[in-house]
Amino acid sequence: MTLNKLALCFVALFALELEGIASMPKQNTQCTTEEFRPRYHFSPAEHWINDPNGLIYYDGVYHMFYQYHPNDTIWGPMHWGHAISTNLITWEELDIALAPDDLGDIFSGSSVVDTTNTTGFKTDNGNDPIVAIYTSASEEGFLTQVQSLAYSVDKAATFQKYVNNPVLRDENSPDFRDPNVFYYGGKWIMSLAVGNKIEFYGSPDLKTWSKLSEFGADPQQGNHDGVWECPDLIPLIADVNGDGTKLDELWVLLVSINPGGPNKGSATQYFVGNFDGTTFTSFTWSNTQWMDWGPDNYAGVTFSNEPQGRALVVSWMSNWNYANATPTSAWRGQMTIPRTLDLVVVNRTADQYRLVSTPAEELQELRNPLHYLEYNAEINVLPQSIINLTEQAAFSTPLMELEITLNISKNPEPSFAICAHNTIGEEVCFGYSNAEYYLDRSKTTNTALNTHYTGALVSKAVREATEEVISIRMFLDVSSIEVFADGGLTTMTAIHFSSQPLDKIYINNWSKAGSSAILKVKNFKVYGLHCWFAEREGAVTTPTTVTPTDPPSAAAQYQVFSLGTIILLSLAHWVLY
């Protein structure tokens, strides 16, 4: 050993000692609220929610309406609940916007700002009419569904039903619902879910409608294993060269389907193609693609009138297979974080495009500046070893955002997982093995909500990116995980229900011992996130105690190394060899 090498070893040891001295005492930042209550995702103070409806921006305010049952925590007579935000982060829950009437319950729909007063609803107060277009469903439920209007001239504070409702009906279609409307080519365009296809209608004034075309009746067009719901036709631009020099203006049709998803139950498929104001034509290659490959992302629709022109989407974070069985008490249901949708080019000649989802930029404001951990040195994660990413964090919270960049070898590729976990062995993991990503919630306590939930504990998605570098962004809340891999090319979302907070993160390389598969952590950042949910008076704040019956977690089956230990091991290898 040279003198220089010996000196470097002493410097490394001294640095590690200083790191330990400088480490702040850990603080508990968990909010006091109901068990399983999300802390920064939207959930109602009480009762049931499902699909987001009528997402719209007007005069500095984002409005989120949603399917709401104000009298129970299971699905029932649907209303439109209402919440508002000025920043897409903190939401204020308002009074019910739309309630059932003699035409039936208020099912899903959309909202538009009628800036040119095509409806004639505008008054002399100067506000543009905000018009909600929704499905009225009679007491027979799905047997009689028609489309109705309600409008507001006070910035969505109150709504008035149109006296001549319904504005569109089809006696021959029992599943005739979820209108999504936008203005294009001198007229209003409506996308409507009709059985297992989408019908398009046109109108000059939102009141009188004529059929334009349809899409999806061909069984080769997408997945037909369930009923089609909640369509959303949106224009997007694909940057062909990645530098803005060549742009393809295309259209993406979102269609939710239940059941029939890639990992059991509910999911949202999408189609990329062209729309000429009358007909949507899908590229063949885009059939049966999924906006999210996890089990809990459904009925996503975008904001109308979004001020930056973004395709900004929010989805219901649940699955019809077990939504009524989730173990919450006063409330049931929550929304995903807002996400921006974009198109990437895979093969332009073959019309191959992919939809990518990334967290809305506003979510950076959730980051708590006092709760931050960054590590920029490269770390080799050896086969059958674990790195505790949050070991040096001076905070402890289940509300975290992780940004991590990895490098993987080819032939052989490593198998790895990034897991949020707690001290009693519960964990939720996002991992990679055999060219597939997976999301695993099997090591949480409440895994037997019903047979459907038990059968969907592990979700999988083929990795489409081929680079050796993998970028991952992960959002963790008390009862959810949302993962964006490869720049949002693969997105996976799941809810989970652990008996204690998952407030630590590790990464493992579970390749076989002696394998030459290489996994390197290039860098990572962990942010503790703010909690904004305002607990209502009288909320249940004492969580129930559940004794875990699952086998020990992976953390107990591997040799665990801290970051400091890995540095020392690497130095020792360098010195000796």
XYZ file of C-alpha atoms in Angstrom:
577
model
C 0.000 0.000 0.000
C 1.369 3.441 -0.876
C 1.471 6.274 1.630
C -1.031 8.262 -0.487
C -3.539 5.423 -0.388
C -3.162 5.072 3.366
C -3.757 8.787 3.805
C -6.869 8.639 1.682
C -8.238 5.838 3.849
C -7.769 7.921 7.004
C -9.451 10.884 5.306
C -12.417 8.684 4.377
C -12.722 7.358 7.925
C -12.562 10.877 9.355
C -15.213 12.078 6.896
C -17.524 9.255 7.916
C -17.017 10.124 11.576
C -17.891 13.758 10.874
C -20.951 12.601 8.936
C -22.172 10.779 12.034
C -21.541 13.797 14.268
C -23.371 16.137 11.894
C -26.413 13.864 11.571
C -29.410 15.618 13.083
C -31.774 13.879 15.522
C -34.648 12.263 13.648
C -37.955 14.088 13.735
C -41.400 12.603 13.282
C -43.318 14.655 10.724
C -46.351 12.409 10.436
C -49.608 14.350 10.648
C -52.178 13.337 13.228
C -55.253 12.169 11.365
C -57.303 9.087 10.540
C -55.634 5.777 9.875
C -54.715 5.381 6.198
C -55.683 8.994 5.439
C -53.541 10.384 2.584
C -51.745 13.534 3.671
C -51.176 15.311 0.366
C -53.466 13.457 -2.058
C -57.043 14.670 -2.244
C -59.627 12.682 -0.299
C -62.997 13.861 1.004
C -63.374 14.631 4.701
C -66.205 12.106 4.778
C -67.942 9.509 2.641
C -67.357 7.958 -0.769
C -65.717 9.325 -3.945
C -64.768 7.826 -7.278
C -64.249 9.336 -10.773
C -62.935 12.906 -11.101
C -65.436 14.945 -13.145
C -65.581 18.322 -14.816
C -61.944 19.265 -14.177
C -61.617 22.905 -15.189
C -59.585 26.049 -14.610
C -61.173 29.484 -14.444
C -60.035 32.849 -13.109
C -57.069 31.562 -11.128
C -58.805 28.519 -9.641
C -58.650 24.818 -10.469
C -62.015 23.124 -9.924
C -62.205 19.402 -9.330
C -65.647 17.839 -9.312
C -66.010 14.152 -8.570
C -68.458 11.312 -8.108
C -69.631 11.578 -4.501
C -72.031 9.763 -2.185
C -72.701 12.149 0.723
C -74.426 9.605 2.960
C -72.204 6.531 2.969
C -68.698 5.198 2.420
C -69.754 2.803 -0.329
C -70.992 3.591 -3.825
C -74.581 4.873 -3.892
C -76.693 7.689 -5.377
C -74.147 9.808 -7.182
C -73.687 13.562 -6.758
C -70.932 15.871 -7.945
C -68.679 16.801 -5.068
C -66.560 19.919 -5.484
C -63.067 20.981 -4.400
C -60.921 23.928 -5.482
C -57.226 24.779 -5.532
C -55.042 27.634 -6.685
C -51.861 25.538 -6.760
C -52.868 21.919 -7.529
C -51.495 20.945 -4.119
C -53.849 22.141 -1.396
C -57.559 21.591 -1.950
C -60.585 23.136 -0.261
C -63.668 20.950 -0.185
C -66.861 22.874 -0.990
C -70.583 22.120 -0.901
C -72.072 19.606 -3.305
C -72.246 21.079 -6.809
C -74.872 18.826 -8.413
C -77.473 16.584 -6.744
C -79.871 13.987 -8.201
C -83.141 15.203 -9.725
C -86.130 13.686 -11.499
C -83.869 12.523 -14.350
C -81.794 10.471 -11.946
C -78.386 10.447 -10.309
C -75.485 12.598 -11.489
C -72.926 10.383 -13.209
C -69.598 11.403 -14.741
C -69.041 14.231 -17.209
C -66.975 17.294 -18.018
C -67.030 21.090 -17.812
C -66.179 23.845 -20.279
C -65.886 27.620 -20.235
C -68.287 29.034 -22.847
C -66.205 32.117 -23.665
C -68.263 33.094 -26.739
C -71.616 32.451 -25.040
C -72.772 29.866 -27.562
C -75.310 28.670 -24.985
C -76.779 32.071 -24.260
C -76.339 31.404 -20.532
C -74.191 34.500 -19.921
C -75.629 37.280 -17.752
C -74.601 40.899 -17.336
C -72.223 40.154 -14.444
C -69.357 39.660 -16.908
C -68.497 36.086 -15.983
C -68.218 33.495 -18.719
C -70.647 30.613 -18.218
C -69.089 27.425 -16.886
C -71.151 24.597 -18.330
C -71.179 21.091 -16.883
C -72.137 18.260 -19.240
C -72.966 15.076 -17.350
C -74.918 11.833 -17.485
C -78.281 11.629 -15.747
C -78.920 8.015 -14.685
C -82.427 7.021 -13.629
C -83.288 4.897 -10.606
C -82.960 1.882 -12.844
C -79.273 2.751 -12.826
C -77.453 1.724 -15.959
C -80.689 1.007 -17.872
C -81.544 4.636 -18.627
C -78.753 7.130 -19.209
C -79.089 10.535 -20.879
C -76.881 13.619 -21.154
C -77.755 16.825 -19.312
C -76.435 20.344 -18.762
C -75.980 22.580 -15.730
C -74.371 26.000 -15.809
C -72.811 28.538 -13.503
C -72.464 32.285 -13.968
C -70.762 32.890 -10.610
C -67.418 31.159 -11.267
C -68.710 27.686 -10.328
C -69.930 28.731 -6.893
C -73.424 27.472 -7.778
C -74.984 25.622 -10.710
C -78.406 25.754 -12.305
C -79.835 22.809 -14.249
C -80.824 23.499 -17.861
C -84.624 23.533 -18.104
C -84.720 21.454 -21.298
C -82.623 18.540 -20.051
C -81.755 16.034 -21.346
C -79.901 17.344 -24.371
C -78.931 13.916 -25.764
C -80.471 10.480 -25.418
C -80.321 7.052 -27.092
C -83.003 4.613 -26.051
C -81.130 1.692 -27.633
C -77.920 2.058 -25.615
C -78.081 1.164 -21.902
C -74.416 2.162 -21.401
C -74.533 5.705 -22.743
C -72.506 7.949 -20.493
C -69.538 10.071 -19.391
C -69.573 12.951 -21.921
C -66.291 14.777 -22.390
C -66.535 18.038 -24.323
C -64.134 20.536 -25.923
C -64.332 23.206 -28.634
C -62.650 22.495 -31.981
C -63.156 23.414 -35.613
C -65.965 25.895 -34.935
C -68.113 23.530 -32.872
C -68.312 21.656 -29.605
C -67.105 18.050 -29.784
C -68.384 15.396 -27.383
C -66.735 12.034 -26.744
C -69.234 9.601 -25.219
C -68.794 6.046 -23.933
C -71.405 3.742 -25.507
C -71.013 0.118 -24.503
C -67.567 -0.904 -25.704
C -67.013 1.932 -28.167
C -66.748 5.735 -28.230
C -69.221 7.887 -30.157
C -68.432 11.446 -31.214
C -71.062 14.183 -31.436
C -70.988 17.803 -32.564
C -72.958 20.861 -31.433
C -72.997 24.611 -32.085
C -74.396 25.468 -28.652
C -74.008 22.462 -26.276
C -77.787 22.005 -26.443
C -78.395 20.321 -29.796
C -76.186 17.429 -30.811
C -75.656 15.362 -33.960
C -73.622 12.190 -34.262
C -70.334 12.573 -36.138
C -68.623 9.185 -35.996
C -67.603 6.354 -33.688
C -64.468 4.478 -32.735
C -63.776 1.128 -31.081
C -66.533 -1.156 -32.323
C -63.874 -3.149 -34.138
C -62.626 -5.749 -31.604
C -59.101 -5.139 -32.914
C -59.270 -1.563 -31.641
C -58.052 -1.839 -28.089
C -59.137 -3.980 -25.181
C -62.783 -5.098 -25.035
C -62.753 -7.227 -21.884
C -64.997 -4.746 -20.060
C -67.248 -1.717 -20.481
C -65.648 1.432 -21.921
C -65.974 4.552 -19.744
C -64.744 8.117 -19.207
C -63.288 9.036 -22.629
C -61.070 12.065 -23.113
C -59.816 13.144 -26.553
C -56.842 15.499 -26.261
C -54.389 17.092 -28.727
C -50.695 16.517 -27.984
C -47.470 17.426 -29.753
C -44.642 14.937 -30.173
C -41.160 16.459 -30.390
C -39.638 14.215 -33.071
C -36.018 15.329 -32.736
C -36.190 16.200 -29.059
C -35.146 19.783 -29.714
C -38.359 21.381 -30.999
C -37.265 21.443 -34.659
C -39.851 18.930 -35.871
C -43.221 18.558 -34.213
C -46.015 16.075 -34.875
C -49.478 17.328 -33.911
C -51.450 14.254 -32.898
C -54.443 13.254 -30.802
C -54.675 10.863 -27.877
C -57.931 9.184 -26.869
C -58.093 8.030 -23.246
C -60.613 5.271 -22.542
C -61.101 3.717 -19.121
C -62.202 0.090 -19.028
C -63.622 -2.062 -16.263
C -62.645 -4.836 -15.963
C -59.898 -5.698 -18.442
C -56.852 -3.871 -17.100
C -53.348 -5.293 -17.491
C -53.084 -6.227 -13.830
C -56.700 -7.098 -12.928
C -59.780 -4.894 -12.839
C -59.961 -1.213 -13.743
C -57.460 0.646 -15.924
C -57.165 3.333 -18.598
C -56.086 2.462 -22.126
C -55.122 5.020 -24.754
C -54.954 5.375 -28.526
C -52.705 7.685 -30.552
C -53.887 8.933 -33.930
C -55.476 11.780 -35.871
C -58.738 13.708 -35.488
C -60.134 15.840 -38.318
C -63.012 17.410 -36.415
C -65.316 14.537 -37.266
C -63.491 11.212 -37.091
C -60.741 9.856 -34.857
C -58.368 7.431 -36.596
C -55.994 5.412 -34.447
C -52.553 4.209 -35.467
C -52.612 0.400 -35.363
C -49.504 0.159 -33.210
C -51.068 2.187 -30.424
C -53.798 -0.339 -29.656
C -54.091 -1.683 -26.105
C -51.600 0.603 -24.453
C -52.078 1.584 -20.826
C -51.689 4.993 -19.246
C -50.691 3.344 -15.956
C -49.651 -0.273 -15.366
C -50.491 -0.417 -11.671
C -53.818 -1.594 -10.228
C -55.106 1.753 -8.932
C -55.354 4.406 -11.620
C -58.789 4.785 -13.206
C -61.141 7.236 -14.921
C -58.417 9.813 -15.480
C -59.471 12.977 -17.360
C -57.694 16.242 -18.105
C -58.391 19.819 -17.012
C -60.308 21.978 -19.453
C -59.091 25.539 -20.047
C -55.708 24.773 -18.428
C -53.809 28.095 -18.448
C -50.460 26.666 -19.628
C -52.043 24.488 -22.295
C -50.939 21.315 -20.532
C -52.734 18.000 -20.705
C -53.029 17.862 -16.938
C -54.704 14.672 -15.704
C -56.086 13.467 -12.368
C -57.379 9.930 -11.803
C -59.276 8.005 -9.155
C -56.746 6.012 -7.156
C -58.649 2.778 -6.664
C -60.051 -0.235 -8.487
C -63.677 -1.341 -8.857
C -62.634 -4.871 -7.908
C -62.185 -3.850 -4.272
C -63.022 -0.141 -3.936
C -65.945 -0.787 -1.587
C -63.786 -3.004 0.658
C -60.840 -0.751 1.484
C -60.334 -0.512 5.288
C -61.029 3.190 5.842
C -63.738 4.425 8.177
C -65.169 7.917 7.696
C -64.075 8.256 4.059
C -63.332 5.995 1.129
C -61.462 6.934 -2.036
C -58.693 9.324 -3.085
C -57.204 10.941 -6.194
C -53.786 10.618 -7.771
C -51.378 13.513 -7.878
C -51.879 15.749 -10.934
C -49.768 14.560 -13.876
C -48.761 16.100 -17.186
C -49.248 13.964 -20.296
C -46.880 14.135 -23.277
C -46.000 12.059 -26.337
C -42.626 10.540 -27.139
C -41.578 9.126 -30.499
C -40.545 5.483 -30.629
C -40.548 4.992 -34.407
C -42.019 7.821 -36.456
C -41.937 5.900 -39.746
C -44.073 3.148 -38.215
C -46.364 5.627 -36.408
C -45.104 4.408 -33.042
C -45.691 6.878 -30.228
C -46.006 6.470 -26.488
C -47.871 8.476 -23.884
C -45.690 9.539 -20.944
C -46.861 10.799 -17.558
C -44.836 13.055 -15.283
C -45.760 14.725 -11.970
C -47.067 18.267 -12.402
C -44.317 20.804 -11.752
C -46.349 22.401 -8.952
C -45.723 19.331 -6.793
C -42.205 20.583 -6.091
C -43.834 23.015 -3.663
C -44.767 20.032 -1.502
C -41.116 19.512 -0.616
C -40.225 20.396 2.936
C -36.900 22.311 2.765
C -35.970 21.089 6.252
C -36.400 17.446 5.268
C -33.992 16.721 2.442
C -31.315 14.139 1.737
C -29.031 14.121 -1.305
C -26.254 11.689 -2.227
C -24.190 12.107 -5.392
C -21.425 9.523 -4.990
C -21.712 6.347 -7.029
C -22.611 3.252 -5.009
C -22.170 -0.331 -6.154
C -25.008 -2.482 -4.858
C -23.557 -5.977 -4.649
C -25.685 -9.071 -5.298
C -27.633 -10.129 -2.199
C -27.075 -6.775 -0.459
C -29.184 -3.784 0.547
C -28.441 -0.072 0.792
C -30.530 1.888 3.283
C -31.133 5.084 1.319
C -32.745 6.989 4.190
C -30.315 5.881 6.907
C -28.668 9.293 7.028
C -31.934 11.252 6.793
C -32.554 13.667 9.639
C -36.291 13.103 9.373
C -38.772 10.252 9.502
C -42.030 10.446 7.548
C -44.186 8.282 5.259
C -44.624 11.353 3.023
C -41.641 11.163 0.687
C -40.519 11.800 -2.855
C -37.548 9.826 -4.167
C -35.507 10.687 -7.247
C -32.911 8.068 -8.108
C -30.709 7.274 -11.096
C -29.420 3.741 -11.579
C -27.058 2.027 -13.975
C -27.622 -1.628 -14.813
C -25.450 -4.068 -16.697
C -26.601 -6.008 -19.749
C -26.199 -9.753 -20.131
C -26.761 -10.349 -17.322
C -29.153 -7.727 -16.028
C -29.548 -7.398 -12.254
C -32.797 -7.934 -10.388
C -33.480 -5.134 -7.916
C -36.176 -3.481 -5.838
C -36.687 -0.102 -4.182
C -38.828 -0.559 -1.099
C -40.606 1.739 1.342
C -40.693 -0.151 4.632
C -41.084 0.078 8.396
C -39.440 -1.548 11.403
C -41.887 -4.485 11.626
C -41.185 -5.809 8.139
C -44.035 -4.279 6.150
C -43.026 -2.890 2.776
C -44.145 -1.858 -0.700
C -41.600 -2.359 -3.473
C -41.041 -1.179 -7.020
C -38.585 -3.445 -8.764
C -37.102 -4.831 -11.943
C -36.513 -8.421 -13.037
C -36.441 -10.295 -16.348
C -36.935 -7.114 -18.394
C -40.093 -6.250 -16.424
C -40.925 -3.643 -13.828
C -43.150 -4.750 -10.983
C -45.028 -3.196 -8.066
C -45.379 -5.455 -5.018
C -47.630 -4.701 -2.037
C -47.808 -8.302 -0.797
C -45.804 -7.562 2.366
C -48.376 -5.244 3.905
C -50.783 -6.353 6.610
C -54.186 -5.809 5.018
C -53.776 -8.077 1.998
C -57.082 -9.938 2.292
C -59.645 -7.167 1.679
C -61.297 -9.506 -0.833
C -60.179 -12.110 -3.345
C -59.691 -9.502 -6.067
C -57.307 -7.442 -3.934
C -55.412 -10.545 -2.864
C -55.089 -11.554 -6.508
C -53.628 -8.175 -7.509
C -50.864 -7.744 -4.943
C -48.152 -7.808 -7.614
C -48.438 -5.833 -10.877
C -46.062 -6.069 -13.827
C -45.113 -4.034 -16.892
C -42.592 -4.783 -19.630
C -39.824 -2.182 -19.635
C -39.904 -0.425 -23.012
C -36.790 1.695 -22.564
C -33.549 -0.055 -23.488
C -30.909 2.212 -21.960
C -28.613 0.987 -19.196
C -29.490 4.103 -17.197
C -32.813 3.951 -15.341
C -34.364 7.067 -13.834
C -37.093 6.592 -11.229
C -39.265 9.110 -9.418
C -41.451 7.806 -6.614
C -44.170 9.517 -4.550
C -45.086 7.907 -1.234
C -48.070 8.802 0.930
C -49.522 7.027 3.949
C -51.492 4.556 1.836
C -50.234 4.920 -1.723
C -47.264 4.709 -4.045
C -46.897 6.328 -7.482
C -43.854 5.500 -9.589
C -42.605 7.194 -12.776
C -39.822 5.237 -14.497
C -37.767 6.158 -17.559
C -39.106 9.702 -17.681
C -42.708 8.554 -17.218
C -42.644 6.004 -20.046
C -43.747 3.428 -17.466
C -46.022 4.571 -14.641
C -47.374 2.370 -11.849
C -49.818 3.340 -9.083
C -51.120 1.372 -6.110
C -52.854 1.856 -2.801
C -51.861 -0.222 0.235
C -52.776 -0.463 3.892
C -49.972 -1.011 6.392
C -50.402 -1.161 10.139
C -47.524 1.269 10.671
C -46.128 4.042 8.434
C -43.648 3.049 5.743
C -41.107 5.743 6.556
C -37.803 4.262 5.358
C -36.459 3.413 1.892
C -33.905 0.837 0.811
C -32.674 -0.568 -2.484
C -31.544 -4.156 -2.890
C -29.794 -6.184 -5.542
C -31.416 -9.581 -5.224
C -29.482 -11.136 -8.083
C -27.971 -14.518 -7.222
C -24.882 -14.522 -5.037
C -21.776 -14.496 -7.182
C -23.651 -13.028 -10.152
C -21.787 -10.606 -12.396
C -24.928 -8.495 -12.746
C -24.050 -4.903 -11.890
C -26.348 -2.429 -10.148
C -25.018 1.042 -9.458
C -26.761 3.923 -7.742
C -25.520 6.981 -9.618
C -27.244 9.465 -7.298
C -30.439 9.949 -5.354
C -32.500 12.558 -3.533
C -35.136 12.040 -0.855
C -37.578 14.816 -0.018
C -39.887 14.849 2.962
C -43.228 16.279 1.823
C -45.637 18.659 3.505
C -48.988 17.461 4.818
C -51.832 19.783 3.882
C -54.945 17.816 4.820
C -56.974 19.765 7.394
C -58.452 17.272 9.801
C -62.115 17.795 10.428
C -63.431 18.098 13.951
C -64.127 14.746 15.586
C -61.944 12.713 13.224
C -60.789 9.285 14.313
C -57.096 9.740 15.142
C -56.223 6.482 16.908
C -55.166 3.792 14.441
C -56.178 0.223 15.023
C -53.410 -2.233 15.858
C -52.971 -5.071 13.403
C -50.576 -7.922 14.138
C -48.656 -8.755 10.957
C -48.804 -12.367 9.867
C -46.656 -12.078 6.763
C -43.228 -13.731 6.595
C -40.162 -11.591 7.332
C -39.472 -8.897 4.770
C -36.579 -9.018 2.354
C -34.654 -6.694 4.651
C -34.289 -9.504 7.170
C -33.021 -11.956 4.584
C -30.084 -9.975 3.231
C -26.870 -8.560 4.665
C -27.545 -4.854 5.179
C -24.858 -2.268 4.496
C -25.007 1.447 5.320
C -23.721 4.049 2.869
C -20.628 4.546 5.000
C -19.909 0.826 5.063
C -20.201 0.604 1.287
C -17.691 3.446 0.908
C -15.257 1.711 3.252
C -15.686 -1.624 1.469
C -15.034 0.049 -1.880
C -11.935 1.775 -0.505
C -10.657 -1.464 0.951
C -11.084 -3.244 -2.384
C -9.202 -0.421 -4.127
C -6.372 -0.439 -1.592
C -5.858 -4.200 -1.636
C -6.212 -4.802 -5.351
